[in-house]
PDB file of C-alpha atoms in Angstrom:
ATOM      1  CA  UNK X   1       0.000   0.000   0.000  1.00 58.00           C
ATOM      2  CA  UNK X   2       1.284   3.520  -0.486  1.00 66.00           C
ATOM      3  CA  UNK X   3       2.937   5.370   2.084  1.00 69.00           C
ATOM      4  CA  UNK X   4       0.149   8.123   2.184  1.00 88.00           C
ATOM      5  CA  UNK X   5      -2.301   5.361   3.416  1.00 93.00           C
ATOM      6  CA  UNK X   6      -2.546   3.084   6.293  1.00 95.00           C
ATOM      7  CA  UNK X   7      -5.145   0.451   6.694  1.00 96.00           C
ATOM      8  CA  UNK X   8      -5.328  -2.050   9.819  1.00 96.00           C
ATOM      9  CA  UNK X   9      -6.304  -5.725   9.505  1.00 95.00           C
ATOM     10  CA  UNK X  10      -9.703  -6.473   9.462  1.00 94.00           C
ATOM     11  CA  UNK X  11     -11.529  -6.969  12.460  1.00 96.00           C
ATOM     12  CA  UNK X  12     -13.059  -9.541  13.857  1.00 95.00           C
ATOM     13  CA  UNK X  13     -16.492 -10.704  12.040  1.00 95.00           C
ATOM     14  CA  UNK X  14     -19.668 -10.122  14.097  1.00 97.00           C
ATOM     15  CA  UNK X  15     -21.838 -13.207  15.973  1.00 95.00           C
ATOM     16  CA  UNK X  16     -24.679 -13.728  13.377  1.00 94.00           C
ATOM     17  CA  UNK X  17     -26.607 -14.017  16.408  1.00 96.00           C
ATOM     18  CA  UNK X  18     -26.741 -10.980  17.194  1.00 96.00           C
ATOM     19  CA  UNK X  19     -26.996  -9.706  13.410  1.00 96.00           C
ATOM     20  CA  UNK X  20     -30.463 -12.265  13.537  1.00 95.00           C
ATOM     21  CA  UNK X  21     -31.614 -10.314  16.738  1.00 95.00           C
ATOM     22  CA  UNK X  22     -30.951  -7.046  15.272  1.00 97.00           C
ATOM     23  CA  UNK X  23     -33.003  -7.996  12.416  1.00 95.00           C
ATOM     24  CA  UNK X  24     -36.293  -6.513  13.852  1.00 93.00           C
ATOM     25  CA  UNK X  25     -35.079  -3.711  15.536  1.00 96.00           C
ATOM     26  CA  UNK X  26     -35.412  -0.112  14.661  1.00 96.00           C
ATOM     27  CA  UNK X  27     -33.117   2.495  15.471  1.00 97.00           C
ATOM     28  CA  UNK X  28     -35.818   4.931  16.478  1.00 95.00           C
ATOM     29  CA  UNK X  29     -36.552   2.187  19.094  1.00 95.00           C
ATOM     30  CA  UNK X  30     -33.184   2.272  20.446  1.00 97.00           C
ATOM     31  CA  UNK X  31     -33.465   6.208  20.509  1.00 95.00           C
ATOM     32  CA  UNK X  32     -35.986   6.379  23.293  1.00 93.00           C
ATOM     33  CA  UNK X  33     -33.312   5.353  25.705  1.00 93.00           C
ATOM     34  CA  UNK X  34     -30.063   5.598  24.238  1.00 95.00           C
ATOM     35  CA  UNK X  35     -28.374   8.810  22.874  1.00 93.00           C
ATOM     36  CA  UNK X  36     -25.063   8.218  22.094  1.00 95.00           C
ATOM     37  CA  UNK X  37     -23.841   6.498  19.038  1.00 97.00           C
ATOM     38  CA  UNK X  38     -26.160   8.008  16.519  1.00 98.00           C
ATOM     39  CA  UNK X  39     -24.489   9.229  12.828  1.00 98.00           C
ATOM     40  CA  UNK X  40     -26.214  12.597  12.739  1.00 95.00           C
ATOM     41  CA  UNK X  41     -25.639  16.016  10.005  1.00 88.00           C
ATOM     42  CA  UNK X  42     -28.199  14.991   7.743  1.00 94.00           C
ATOM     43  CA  UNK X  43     -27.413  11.608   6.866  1.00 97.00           C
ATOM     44  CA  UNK X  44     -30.075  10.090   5.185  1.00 97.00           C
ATOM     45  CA  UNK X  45     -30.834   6.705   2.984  1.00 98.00           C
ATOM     46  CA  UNK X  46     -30.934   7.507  -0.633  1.00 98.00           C
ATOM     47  CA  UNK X  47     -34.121   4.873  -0.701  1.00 98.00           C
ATOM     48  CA  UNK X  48     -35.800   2.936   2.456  1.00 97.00           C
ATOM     49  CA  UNK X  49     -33.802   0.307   4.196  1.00 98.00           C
ATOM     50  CA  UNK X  50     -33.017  -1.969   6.849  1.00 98.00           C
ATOM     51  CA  UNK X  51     -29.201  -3.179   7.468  1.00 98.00           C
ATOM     52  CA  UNK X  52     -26.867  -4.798  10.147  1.00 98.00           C
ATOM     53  CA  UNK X  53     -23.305  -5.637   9.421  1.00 98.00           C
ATOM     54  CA  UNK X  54     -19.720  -4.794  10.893  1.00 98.00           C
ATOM     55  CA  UNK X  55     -18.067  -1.519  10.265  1.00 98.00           C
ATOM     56  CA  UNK X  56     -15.355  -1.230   7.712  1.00 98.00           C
ATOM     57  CA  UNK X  57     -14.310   2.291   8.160  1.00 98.00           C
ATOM     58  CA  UNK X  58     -12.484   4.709   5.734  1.00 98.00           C
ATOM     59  CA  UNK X  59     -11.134   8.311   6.880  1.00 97.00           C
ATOM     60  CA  UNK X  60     -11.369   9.785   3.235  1.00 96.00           C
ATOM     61  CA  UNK X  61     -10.360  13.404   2.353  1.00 94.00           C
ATOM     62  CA  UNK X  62     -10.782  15.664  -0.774  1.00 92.00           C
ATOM     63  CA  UNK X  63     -11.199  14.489  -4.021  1.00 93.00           C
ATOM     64  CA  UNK X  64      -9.272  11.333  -3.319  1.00 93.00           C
ATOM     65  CA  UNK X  65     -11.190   8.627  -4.638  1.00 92.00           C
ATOM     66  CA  UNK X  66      -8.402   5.523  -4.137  1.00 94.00           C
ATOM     67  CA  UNK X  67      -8.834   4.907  -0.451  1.00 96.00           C
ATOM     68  CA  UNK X  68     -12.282   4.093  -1.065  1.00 97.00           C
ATOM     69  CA  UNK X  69     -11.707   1.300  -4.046  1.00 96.00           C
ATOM     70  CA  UNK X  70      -8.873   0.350  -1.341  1.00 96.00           C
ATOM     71  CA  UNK X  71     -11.166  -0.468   1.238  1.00 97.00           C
ATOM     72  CA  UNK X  72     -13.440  -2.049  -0.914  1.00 97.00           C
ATOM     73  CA  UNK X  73     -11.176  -4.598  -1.816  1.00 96.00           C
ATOM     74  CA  UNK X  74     -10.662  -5.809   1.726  1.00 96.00           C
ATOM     75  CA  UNK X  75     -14.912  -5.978   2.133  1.00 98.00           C
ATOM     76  CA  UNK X  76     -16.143  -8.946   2.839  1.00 97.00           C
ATOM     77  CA  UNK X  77     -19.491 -10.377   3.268  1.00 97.00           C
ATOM     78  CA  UNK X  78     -22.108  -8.902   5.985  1.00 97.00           C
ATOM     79  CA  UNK X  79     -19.319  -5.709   5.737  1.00 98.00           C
ATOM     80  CA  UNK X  80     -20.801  -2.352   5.891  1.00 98.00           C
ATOM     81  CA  UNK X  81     -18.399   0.526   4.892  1.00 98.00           C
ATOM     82  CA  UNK X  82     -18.454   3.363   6.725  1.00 98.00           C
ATOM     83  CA  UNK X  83     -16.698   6.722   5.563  1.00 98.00           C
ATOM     84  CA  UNK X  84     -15.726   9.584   7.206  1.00 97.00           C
ATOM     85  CA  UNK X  85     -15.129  12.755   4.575  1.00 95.00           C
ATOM     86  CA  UNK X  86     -12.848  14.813   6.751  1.00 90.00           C
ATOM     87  CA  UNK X  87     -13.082  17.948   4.871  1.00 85.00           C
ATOM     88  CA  UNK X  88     -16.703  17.899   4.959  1.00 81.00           C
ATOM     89  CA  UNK X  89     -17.110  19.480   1.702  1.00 86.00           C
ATOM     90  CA  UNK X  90     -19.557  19.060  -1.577  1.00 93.00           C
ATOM     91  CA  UNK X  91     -17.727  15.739  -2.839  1.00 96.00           C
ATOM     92  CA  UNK X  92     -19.244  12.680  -3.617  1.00 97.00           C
ATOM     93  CA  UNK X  93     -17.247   9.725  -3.275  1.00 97.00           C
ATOM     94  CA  UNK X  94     -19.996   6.716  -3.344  1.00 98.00           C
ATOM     95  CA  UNK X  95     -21.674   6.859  -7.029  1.00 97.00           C
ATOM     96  CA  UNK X  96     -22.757   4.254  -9.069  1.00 97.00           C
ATOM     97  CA  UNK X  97     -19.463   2.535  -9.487  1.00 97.00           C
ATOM     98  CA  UNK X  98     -18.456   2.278  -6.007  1.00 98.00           C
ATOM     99  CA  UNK X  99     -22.014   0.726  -5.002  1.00 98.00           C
ATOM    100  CA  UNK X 100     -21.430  -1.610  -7.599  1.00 98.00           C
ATOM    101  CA  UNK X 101     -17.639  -2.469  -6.660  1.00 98.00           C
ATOM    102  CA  UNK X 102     -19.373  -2.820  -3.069  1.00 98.00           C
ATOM    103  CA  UNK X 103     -22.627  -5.274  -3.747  1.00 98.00           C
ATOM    104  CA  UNK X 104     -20.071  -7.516  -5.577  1.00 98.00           C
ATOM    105  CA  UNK X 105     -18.077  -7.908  -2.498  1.00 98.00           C
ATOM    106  CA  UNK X 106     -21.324  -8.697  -0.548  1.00 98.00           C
ATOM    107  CA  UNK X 107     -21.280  -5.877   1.230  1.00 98.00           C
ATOM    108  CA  UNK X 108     -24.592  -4.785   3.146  1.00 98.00           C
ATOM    109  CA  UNK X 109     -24.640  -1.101   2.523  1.00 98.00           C
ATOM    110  CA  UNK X 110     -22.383   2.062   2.233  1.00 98.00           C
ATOM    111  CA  UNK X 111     -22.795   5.016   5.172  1.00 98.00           C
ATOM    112  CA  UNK X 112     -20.959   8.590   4.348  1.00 98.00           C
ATOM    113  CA  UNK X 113     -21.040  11.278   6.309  1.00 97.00           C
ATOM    114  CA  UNK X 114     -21.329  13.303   2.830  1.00 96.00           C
ATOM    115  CA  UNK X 115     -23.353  13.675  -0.523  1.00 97.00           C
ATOM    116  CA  UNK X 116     -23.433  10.518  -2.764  1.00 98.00           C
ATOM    117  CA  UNK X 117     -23.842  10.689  -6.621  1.00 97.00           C
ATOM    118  CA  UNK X 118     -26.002   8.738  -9.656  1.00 97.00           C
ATOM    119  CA  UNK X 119     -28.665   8.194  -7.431  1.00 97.00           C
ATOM    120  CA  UNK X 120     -30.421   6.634  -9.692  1.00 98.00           C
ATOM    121  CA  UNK X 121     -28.067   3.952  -9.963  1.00 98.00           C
ATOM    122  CA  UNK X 122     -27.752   3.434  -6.160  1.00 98.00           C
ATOM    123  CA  UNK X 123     -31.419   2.497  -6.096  1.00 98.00           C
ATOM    124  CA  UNK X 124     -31.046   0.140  -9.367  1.00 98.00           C
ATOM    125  CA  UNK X 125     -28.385  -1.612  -7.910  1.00 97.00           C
ATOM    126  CA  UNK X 126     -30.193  -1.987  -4.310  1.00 98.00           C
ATOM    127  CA  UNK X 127     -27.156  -1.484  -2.325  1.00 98.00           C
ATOM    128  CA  UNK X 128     -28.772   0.491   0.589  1.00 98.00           C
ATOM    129  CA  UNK X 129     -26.690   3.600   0.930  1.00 98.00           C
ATOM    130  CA  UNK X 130     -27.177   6.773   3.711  1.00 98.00           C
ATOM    131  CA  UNK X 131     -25.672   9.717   2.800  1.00 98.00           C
ATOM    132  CA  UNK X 132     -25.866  13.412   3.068  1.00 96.00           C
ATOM    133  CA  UNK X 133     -27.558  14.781   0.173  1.00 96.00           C
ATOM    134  CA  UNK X 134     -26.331  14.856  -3.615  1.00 97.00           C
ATOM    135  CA  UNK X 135     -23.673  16.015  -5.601  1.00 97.00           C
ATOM    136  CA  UNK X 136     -22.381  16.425  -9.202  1.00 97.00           C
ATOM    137  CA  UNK X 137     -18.634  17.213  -7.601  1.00 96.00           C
ATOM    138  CA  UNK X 138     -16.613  13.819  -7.471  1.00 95.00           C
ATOM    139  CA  UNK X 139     -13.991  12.041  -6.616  1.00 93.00           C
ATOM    140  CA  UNK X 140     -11.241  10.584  -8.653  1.00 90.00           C
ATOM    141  CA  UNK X 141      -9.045   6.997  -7.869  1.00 89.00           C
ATOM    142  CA  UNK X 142      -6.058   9.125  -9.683  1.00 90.00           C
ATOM    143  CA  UNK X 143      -6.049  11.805  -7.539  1.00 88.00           C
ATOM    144  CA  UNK X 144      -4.040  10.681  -3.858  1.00 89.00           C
ATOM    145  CA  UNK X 145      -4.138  12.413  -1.047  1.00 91.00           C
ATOM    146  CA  UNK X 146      -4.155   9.415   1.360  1.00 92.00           C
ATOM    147  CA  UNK X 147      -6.528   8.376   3.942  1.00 95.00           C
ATOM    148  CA  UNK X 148      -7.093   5.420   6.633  1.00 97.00           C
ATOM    149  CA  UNK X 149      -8.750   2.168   6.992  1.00 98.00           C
ATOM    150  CA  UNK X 150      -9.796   0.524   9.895  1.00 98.00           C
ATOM    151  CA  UNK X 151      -8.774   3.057  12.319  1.00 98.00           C
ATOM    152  CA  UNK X 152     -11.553   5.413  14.312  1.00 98.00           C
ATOM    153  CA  UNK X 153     -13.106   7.523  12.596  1.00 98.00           C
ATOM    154  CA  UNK X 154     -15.879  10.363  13.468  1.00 97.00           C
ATOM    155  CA  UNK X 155     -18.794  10.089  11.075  1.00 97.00           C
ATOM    156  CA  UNK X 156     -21.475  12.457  11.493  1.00 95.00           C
ATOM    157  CA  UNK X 157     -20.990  13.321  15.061  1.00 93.00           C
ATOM    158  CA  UNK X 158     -20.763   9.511  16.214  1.00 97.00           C
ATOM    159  CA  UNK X 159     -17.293   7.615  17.013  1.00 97.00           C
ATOM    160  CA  UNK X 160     -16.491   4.449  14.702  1.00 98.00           C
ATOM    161  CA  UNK X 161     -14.645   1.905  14.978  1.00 98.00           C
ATOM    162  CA  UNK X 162     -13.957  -1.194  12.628  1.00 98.00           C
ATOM    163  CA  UNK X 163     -15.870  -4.075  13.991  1.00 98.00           C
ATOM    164  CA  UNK X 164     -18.697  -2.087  15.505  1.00 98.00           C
ATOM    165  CA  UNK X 165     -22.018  -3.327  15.087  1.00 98.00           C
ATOM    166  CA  UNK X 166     -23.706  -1.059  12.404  1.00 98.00           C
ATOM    167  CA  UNK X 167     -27.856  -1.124  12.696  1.00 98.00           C
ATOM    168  CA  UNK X 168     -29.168   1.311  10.085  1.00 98.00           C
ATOM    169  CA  UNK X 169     -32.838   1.960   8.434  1.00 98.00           C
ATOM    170  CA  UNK X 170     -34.801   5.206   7.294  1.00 96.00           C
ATOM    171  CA  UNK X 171     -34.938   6.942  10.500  1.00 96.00           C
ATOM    172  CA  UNK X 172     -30.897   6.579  11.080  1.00 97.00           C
ATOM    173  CA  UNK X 173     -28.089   4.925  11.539  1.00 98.00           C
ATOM    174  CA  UNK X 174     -26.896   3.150  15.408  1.00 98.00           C
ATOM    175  CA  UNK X 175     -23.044   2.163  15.640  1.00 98.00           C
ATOM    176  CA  UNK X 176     -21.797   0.439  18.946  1.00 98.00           C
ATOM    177  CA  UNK X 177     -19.647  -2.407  19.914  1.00 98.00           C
ATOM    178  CA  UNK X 178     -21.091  -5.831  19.551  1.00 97.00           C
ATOM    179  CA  UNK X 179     -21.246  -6.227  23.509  1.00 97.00           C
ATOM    180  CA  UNK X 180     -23.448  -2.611  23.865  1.00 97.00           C
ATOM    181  CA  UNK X 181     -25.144  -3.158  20.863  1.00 98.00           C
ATOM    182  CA  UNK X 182     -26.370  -6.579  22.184  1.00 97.00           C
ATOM    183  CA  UNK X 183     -27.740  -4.931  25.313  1.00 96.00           C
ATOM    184  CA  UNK X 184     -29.676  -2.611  22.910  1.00 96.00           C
ATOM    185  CA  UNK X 185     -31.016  -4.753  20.961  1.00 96.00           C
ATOM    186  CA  UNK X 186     -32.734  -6.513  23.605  1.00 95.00           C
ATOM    187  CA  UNK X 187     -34.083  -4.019  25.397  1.00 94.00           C
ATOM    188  CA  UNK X 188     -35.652  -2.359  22.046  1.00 94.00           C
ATOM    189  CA  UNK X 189     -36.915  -5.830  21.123  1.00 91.00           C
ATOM    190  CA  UNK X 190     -38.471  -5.836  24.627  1.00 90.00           C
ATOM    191  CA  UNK X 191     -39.927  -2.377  23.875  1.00 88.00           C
ATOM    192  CA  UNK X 192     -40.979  -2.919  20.394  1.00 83.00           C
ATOM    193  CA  UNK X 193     -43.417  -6.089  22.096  1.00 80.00           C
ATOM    194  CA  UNK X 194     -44.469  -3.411  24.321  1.00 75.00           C
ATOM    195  CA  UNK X 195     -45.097  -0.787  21.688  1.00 67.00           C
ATOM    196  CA  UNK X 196     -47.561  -2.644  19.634  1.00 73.00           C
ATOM    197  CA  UNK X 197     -49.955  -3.016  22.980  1.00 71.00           C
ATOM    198  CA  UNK X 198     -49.531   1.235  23.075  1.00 72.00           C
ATOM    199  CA  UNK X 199     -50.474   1.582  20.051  1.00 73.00           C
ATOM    200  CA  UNK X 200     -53.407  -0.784  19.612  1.00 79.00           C
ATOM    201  CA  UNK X 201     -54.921   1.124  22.874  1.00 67.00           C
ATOM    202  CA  UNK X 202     -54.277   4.351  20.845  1.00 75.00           C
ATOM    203  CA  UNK X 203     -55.624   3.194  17.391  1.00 78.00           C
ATOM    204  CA  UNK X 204     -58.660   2.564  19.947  1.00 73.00           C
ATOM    205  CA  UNK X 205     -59.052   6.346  20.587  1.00 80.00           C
ATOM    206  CA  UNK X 206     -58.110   6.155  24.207  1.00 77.00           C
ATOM    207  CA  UNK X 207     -55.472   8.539  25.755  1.00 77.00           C
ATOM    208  CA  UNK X 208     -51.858   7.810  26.233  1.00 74.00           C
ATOM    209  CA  UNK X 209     -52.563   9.051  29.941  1.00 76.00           C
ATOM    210  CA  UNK X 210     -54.748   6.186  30.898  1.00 73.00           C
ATOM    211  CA  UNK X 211     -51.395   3.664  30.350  1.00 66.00           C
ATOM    212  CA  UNK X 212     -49.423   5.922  32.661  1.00 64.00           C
ATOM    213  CA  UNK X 213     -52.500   5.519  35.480  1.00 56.00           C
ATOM    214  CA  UNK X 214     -53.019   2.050  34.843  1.00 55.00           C
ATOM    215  CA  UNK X 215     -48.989   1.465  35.550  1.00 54.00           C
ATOM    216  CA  UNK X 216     -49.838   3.428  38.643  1.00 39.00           C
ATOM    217  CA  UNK X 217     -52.179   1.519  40.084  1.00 34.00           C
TER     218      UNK X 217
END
């Protein structure tokens, strides 16, 4: 690899146990009682989606699009790559071809902290990507600047590290180590059992009050 870029091993892969139990839980869920951990600044899914995988993070800067065909070619299955644009500018570096490179790999979905490009194509391919916004202004794989993989990285306002847990659908993204995110995941599940009876009794047209009085008693 060139000197300009450093990229650790890959981590360790993630207990498809816990990838199973994550596989009805929402993020919002999690939100009612968590608050760290959340990739925030606008990052949004380019269509509606529901993924779980391990973090393969990038720190990517500029127009430098080589770090990210890098990492990409250490994905592996269940992977979901994570990238960090450190200048936090109007460049897209996930289009068309790097969903593409990624989906071949097996990779669950792409999450930038930055605008994406060919939308159209993202949703054609069905790669599930979140991103912030579009852009015509690109990157390049011949312009190198240098970058990381597999070291922390800060992507939209949360702390990532390779091998977290990544649980991401339309109303955000969740990243924590497999050990918290297990002890999320079960309490959400928990809630989410709990959620349907509160919202039958509101579908019902009685007030949310009568719950609270009724745990009273």
């Amino acid at each position: 690899m060139d000197k300009q870029y450093r990229a650790a091993p890959r981590p360790e892969p993630l207990d498809q146990e816990l990838c199973a139990l994550l596989a009805g839980v929402e993020t919002a869920t999690i939100g009612h009682f968590e608050f760290a951990g959340f990739i925030t600044g606008g990052v949004r899914p380019v269509f509606p989606a529901h993924a779980v995988g391990r973090a393969i993070t990038v720190a990517a800067p500029g127009r430098d699009g080589r770090v990210i065909y890098m990492a990409i070619d250490m994905l592996e299955p269940g992977d979901i790559l994570v990238i960090a644009r450190l200048d936090q500018d109007e460049i897209a570096c996930v289009g068309g071809g790097v969903a593409a490179a990624a989906k071949a790999r097996q990779a669950v979905a792409i999450i930038v902290d930055g605008p994406c490009t060919d939308p159209s194509e993202i949703v054609a391919n069905g790669l599930p990507v979140w991103c912030r916004g579009v852009s015509a202004k690109t990157t390049s794989r011949h312009i190198q600047l240098g970058g990381e993989i597999n070291y922390p990285i800060a992507c939209g306002h949360a702390v990532v590290m390779a091998g977290d847990c990544v649980l991401a659908d339309e109303s955000g993204v969740y990243v924590a180590g497999p050990d918290r995110m297990r002890e999320m995941a079960i309490r959400a599940a928990a809630r989410q059992v709990q959620s349907l009876a509160v919202r039958r009794h509101l579908q019902a047209g009685h007030s949310i009050f009568d719950l609270d009085r009724e745990n009273l008693s």
